[in-house]
Coordinates of C-alpha atoms in Angstrom, one line a residue:
M1 CA 96.4 93.8 88.2
I2 CA 96.3 97.6 88.0
Y3 CA 96.5 99.4 91.4
I4 CA 95.0 102.9 91.6
S5 CA 95.3 105.4 94.4
T6 CA 93.4 108.7 94.7
A7 CA 93.1 111.0 97.6
L8 CA 89.4 111.8 97.2
Y9 CA 86.3 109.9 96.2
C10 CA 85.5 112.6 93.6
E11 CA 88.9 111.7 91.9
A12 CA 88.1 108.0 92.0
Q13 CA 84.5 108.2 90.8
P14 CA 85.3 108.2 87.0
F15 CA 87.4 105.1 87.5
I16 CA 84.7 103.4 89.6
R17 CA 82.1 104.1 86.9
H18 CA 84.4 103.2 83.9
Y19 CA 85.5 99.8 85.4
N20 CA 82.3 99.1 87.3
L21 CA 84.2 98.7 90.5
K22 CA 82.5 97.4 93.6
K23 CA 83.2 98.6 97.1
D24 CA 85.0 96.0 99.2
M25 CA 82.7 95.8 102.3
I26 CA 85.2 93.8 104.3
E27 CA 87.7 96.6 104.4
S28 CA 87.2 99.2 107.2
K29 CA 90.5 101.1 107.3
F30 CA 90.2 102.6 103.8
Q31 CA 87.6 102.7 101.0
I32 CA 88.7 100.1 98.5
F33 CA 86.9 99.4 95.2
R34 CA 87.7 96.5 93.0
N35 CA 87.0 94.1 90.1
D36 CA 89.0 91.1 88.8
S37 CA 91.8 93.3 87.4
I38 CA 91.6 96.6 89.2
L39 CA 92.2 97.6 92.9
L40 CA 91.5 101.2 93.8
I41 CA 92.1 102.8 97.2
I42 CA 91.0 106.3 98.4
T43 CA 93.7 107.3 100.8
K44 CA 92.5 110.8 101.9
T45 CA 94.6 113.9 101.4
G46 CA 98.2 114.3 102.4
S47 CA 101.5 112.6 101.8
M48 CA 101.4 110.5 104.9
N49 CA 97.9 109.3 104.3
A50 CA 98.9 108.4 100.7
A51 CA 102.0 106.4 101.9
I52 CA 100.0 104.6 104.6
G53 CA 97.1 103.8 102.3
V54 CA 99.2 102.5 99.4
T55 CA 101.3 100.4 101.8
Y56 CA 98.1 99.0 103.4
L57 CA 96.7 98.1 99.9
C58 CA 99.9 96.4 98.7
T59 CA 100.5 94.5 101.9
G60 CA 97.0 92.9 101.6
H61 CA 97.4 92.3 97.9
I62 CA 101.0 91.8 97.0
P63 CA 101.8 93.1 93.5
G64 CA 103.5 91.0 90.8
P65 CA 106.1 92.0 88.2
S66 CA 103.5 92.6 85.5
D67 CA 101.3 94.8 87.7
L68 CA 101.0 98.6 87.5
F69 CA 100.5 101.3 90.1
I70 CA 98.9 104.6 89.2
N71 CA 98.4 107.6 91.5
I72 CA 96.0 110.1 89.9
G73 CA 94.4 113.3 91.2
I74 CA 94.1 117.0 90.7
C75 CA 97.0 119.5 91.1
A76 CA 97.6 123.2 91.0
G77 CA 99.5 124.5 88.0
M78 CA 102.1 127.2 88.6
N79 CA 101.9 128.4 85.0
N80 CA 98.8 130.3 84.0
D81 CA 99.4 129.4 80.4
I82 CA 98.5 125.8 81.1
S83 CA 94.8 125.3 80.7
V84 CA 92.7 123.8 83.6
G85 CA 92.0 120.2 82.7
T86 CA 95.4 119.6 81.2
L87 CA 96.7 116.1 82.0
F88 CA 100.4 115.5 83.0
L89 CA 102.5 112.5 83.4
C90 CA 105.0 113.3 86.2
N91 CA 108.6 112.4 85.5
K92 CA 109.9 114.0 88.7
I93 CA 108.4 114.2 92.2
T94 CA 109.8 116.4 94.9
E95 CA 108.9 116.2 98.5
Q96 CA 108.7 119.8 99.9
V97 CA 109.4 118.9 103.5
T98 CA 112.6 116.9 102.8
N99 CA 113.7 118.4 99.5
R100 CA 114.1 114.8 98.2
S101 CA 113.2 114.0 94.6
Y102 CA 112.0 110.8 93.1
Y103 CA 112.1 109.8 89.4
P104 CA 109.5 107.3 88.1
D105 CA 110.9 105.6 85.0
V106 CA 109.0 106.8 81.9
L107 CA 109.6 103.8 79.7
F108 CA 106.3 103.5 77.8
A109 CA 105.3 105.7 74.9
H110 CA 102.4 107.9 76.0
P111 CA 100.1 110.7 74.7
F112 CA 100.5 113.0 77.7
L113 CA 102.5 116.1 78.6
E114 CA 105.3 115.5 81.0
G115 CA 106.1 117.7 84.0
S116 CA 107.6 117.8 87.5
I117 CA 105.5 118.0 90.7
I118 CA 106.1 119.2 94.2
S119 CA 104.2 117.5 97.1
S120 CA 103.5 120.0 99.8
P121 CA 101.8 119.4 103.2
N122 CA 99.9 122.6 102.8
I123 CA 97.9 124.3 100.0
I124 CA 100.3 126.5 98.1
N125 CA 99.5 130.1 97.3
N126 CA 100.8 130.9 93.8
K127 CA 102.9 133.9 94.6
R128 CA 106.2 134.6 93.0
E129 CA 107.8 135.2 96.4
E130 CA 106.6 131.8 97.7
K131 CA 109.4 129.6 99.1
Y132 CA 109.1 125.9 98.9
V133 CA 112.2 124.0 100.0
N134 CA 113.5 125.0 103.4
G135 CA 113.0 128.6 102.5
K136 CA 115.9 128.4 100.0
A137 CA 114.3 128.3 96.6
G138 CA 111.6 130.2 94.9
M139 CA 108.6 128.5 93.3
D140 CA 109.3 127.0 89.9
K141 CA 106.6 128.5 87.7
E142 CA 106.6 125.5 85.4
C143 CA 105.9 122.9 88.0
L144 CA 102.8 121.3 89.4
I145 CA 101.8 121.2 93.1
D146 CA 99.8 118.4 94.9
M147 CA 99.8 116.9 98.4
E148 CA 100.1 113.1 97.8
A149 CA 102.5 112.1 95.0
A150 CA 105.6 111.9 97.2
G151 CA 103.9 109.8 99.8
A152 CA 102.3 107.5 97.2
Y153 CA 105.7 107.1 95.6
Q154 CA 107.4 106.1 98.8
G155 CA 104.7 103.6 99.7
A156 CA 104.4 102.1 96.3
S157 CA 108.2 101.9 95.7
I158 CA 108.5 99.2 98.4
F159 CA 106.4 96.9 96.2
F160 CA 106.9 98.0 92.6
Q161 CA 109.9 98.7 90.4
P162 CA 110.2 102.4 89.2
H163 CA 108.9 101.5 85.7
Q164 CA 105.7 100.1 87.2
L165 CA 104.9 103.5 88.9
I166 CA 102.7 106.0 87.1
F167 CA 101.7 109.4 88.4
L168 CA 99.1 111.3 86.4
K169 CA 97.8 114.8 87.5
V170 CA 95.1 117.0 86.1
V171 CA 95.4 120.8 86.6
S172 CA 92.4 122.0 88.5
D173 CA 93.5 125.5 89.5
Y174 CA 96.4 127.9 89.7
G175 CA 96.9 128.0 93.5
T176 CA 95.3 131.4 93.8
G177 CA 92.5 130.5 96.2
E178 CA 89.8 129.7 93.6
K179 CA 87.3 127.1 94.8
V180 CA 87.4 123.7 93.2
T181 CA 84.2 121.7 93.9
P182 CA 84.0 117.9 94.1
E183 CA 81.8 118.0 91.0
K184 CA 84.4 119.9 89.1
V185 CA 87.1 117.5 90.1
T186 CA 85.0 114.5 88.9
D187 CA 84.4 116.3 85.6
L188 CA 88.1 117.1 85.1
I189 CA 89.2 113.6 85.8
G190 CA 86.3 112.2 83.8
S191 CA 87.1 114.3 80.7
N192 CA 90.5 112.4 80.5
I193 CA 89.2 108.9 81.5
E194 CA 89.2 107.3 78.1
K195 CA 92.7 108.5 77.2
I196 CA 94.0 107.3 80.6
T197 CA 92.3 103.9 80.7
S198 CA 93.0 103.0 77.1
W199 CA 96.7 103.7 77.6
L200 CA 96.9 101.9 80.9
E201 CA 95.2 98.8 79.5
Q202 CA 97.6 98.8 76.6
I203 CA 100.8 98.9 78.6
H204 CA 99.4 96.4 81.1
R205 CA 98.8 94.0 78.3
N206 CA 102.4 94.5 77.2
C207 CA 103.6 93.8 80.8
L208 CA 101.5 90.6 80.9
V209 CA 102.9 89.5 77.5
N210 CA 106.5 90.0 78.6
Q211 CA 105.9 87.7 81.6
I212 CA 104.6 84.8 79.6
S213 CA 107.1 81.9 79.4
F214 CA 107.1 78.9 77.1
L215 CA 106.8 75.2 77.9
E216 CA 109.5 72.8 76.7
E217 CA 107.2 71.5 74.0
E218 CA 106.6 75.1 72.8
E219 CA 110.3 75.9 72.9
E220 CA 110.9 72.9 70.6
C221 CA 108.3 74.2 68.2
I222 CA 109.9 77.6 68.2
R223 CA 113.4 76.1 67.6
K224 CA 111.9 74.1 64.6
V225 CA 110.6 77.3 63.1
I226 CA 113.9 79.2 63.6
V227 CA 115.9 76.5 61.9
N228 CA 113.5 75.9 59.0
L229 CA 113.1 79.6 58.2
Q230 CA 116.7 80.5 58.9
C231 CA 115.6 83.2 61.3
S232 CA 117.9 86.0 62.2
V233 CA 118.1 87.2 65.9
S234 CA 115.6 90.0 65.0
M235 CA 113.2 87.5 63.4
E236 CA 113.4 85.2 66.4
H237 CA 112.6 88.1 68.8
Q238 CA 109.6 89.1 66.7
L239 CA 108.4 85.5 66.6
R240 CA 108.6 85.1 70.3
Q241 CA 106.8 88.3 71.0
I242 CA 104.0 87.3 68.5
L243 CA 103.7 83.9 70.1
R244 CA 103.4 85.4 73.6
Y245 CA 100.4 87.4 72.4
Y246 CA 99.0 84.4 70.6
K247 CA 99.4 82.2 73.8
L248 CA 97.8 84.9 75.9
A249 CA 94.8 85.1 73.6
H250 CA 94.4 81.5 72.3
G251 CA 96.5 79.1 74.4
S252 CA 99.1 76.7 73.0
F253 CA 100.4 77.5 69.5
C254 CA 102.2 74.2 68.8
E255 CA 99.6 72.6 66.5
R256 CA 99.4 75.8 64.5
L257 CA 103.2 76.0 64.0
N258 CA 103.5 72.3 63.2
Q259 CA 100.9 72.5 60.5
Y260 CA 102.8 75.4 58.9
M261 CA 106.1 73.6 59.1
N262 CA 104.6 70.6 57.2
N263 CA 105.0 72.7 54.1
P264 CA 107.0 70.6 51.5
D265 CA 109.2 73.7 50.9
M266 CA 110.6 73.3 54.4
P267 CA 113.3 73.8 55.4
C268 CA 113.9 77.0 53.4
K269 CA 117.0 76.9 51.2
T270 CA 117.9 80.6 51.5
K271 CA 117.4 83.4 54.0
T272 CA 115.4 85.4 51.4
E273 CA 113.0 82.5 51.1
G274 CA 112.9 82.2 54.9
K275 CA 111.9 85.8 55.2
K276 CA 109.0 85.3 52.8
Y277 CA 107.6 82.4 54.7
F278 CA 108.2 84.2 58.0
E279 CA 106.0 87.1 56.9
Q280 CA 103.3 84.6 55.9
L281 CA 103.5 83.0 59.3
K282 CA 103.2 86.3 61.0
S283 CA 100.1 87.1 59.1
K284 CA 98.5 83.8 60.2
L285 CA 99.3 84.4 63.9
I286 CA 98.5 88.1 64.3

């Protein structure tokens, strides 16, 4: 399952359209939209609302170890050289009120820019003399500003491990008082929707694959292949990963492996010969 939180409906709308999400009419505390693999909650603005909303969602739908959480929305950019519409993956989240910082694990390869974000309870005016942490530090001109990331992190971190938490923000303005309409917000998120969803679905598949375990019968088939092909540790790791994908897509692989192992050249006499047959086997399974 992929869990998505946004503050506003206009931020959620591109995801609702893309995934054909339906509103959960039973829920009355928050707007929740869903399908078989996506849960999306609109928390309203502010860090506290984000924390409460995410906690509410995850309490009613307990996440598993292969699930992902994504908080997405607009933000202000403190650097005028960054174009409106630029998408960032946040690697550091600072809560303005407490000066506490949180660090989502960025373990997956991604196509985005990375940046830090400050969650403020108020709309920040981008002035060089602006103070943001207990009046002690000037505004970092390279950072992003929003109102929800810190709260969403605190709520989600109760249910997810740091590597399952993803924070994506789209620059909508520069904090200089310009008006950002709901239509513009939807367009900004929507212009990035394909890049976001294709990446999310890819890493979610990887998480699912890594959770797949093998039955004893399947383990016996794997051991037979390892012995007959004189597999190295690296080859065994590749084989197991390929078989996880195969099992996810097609079910049991035992019959396929047993057919291949009936080759009269088995077991292989040398490691070089084993590598040749291993490559052949890979091509049949992928």
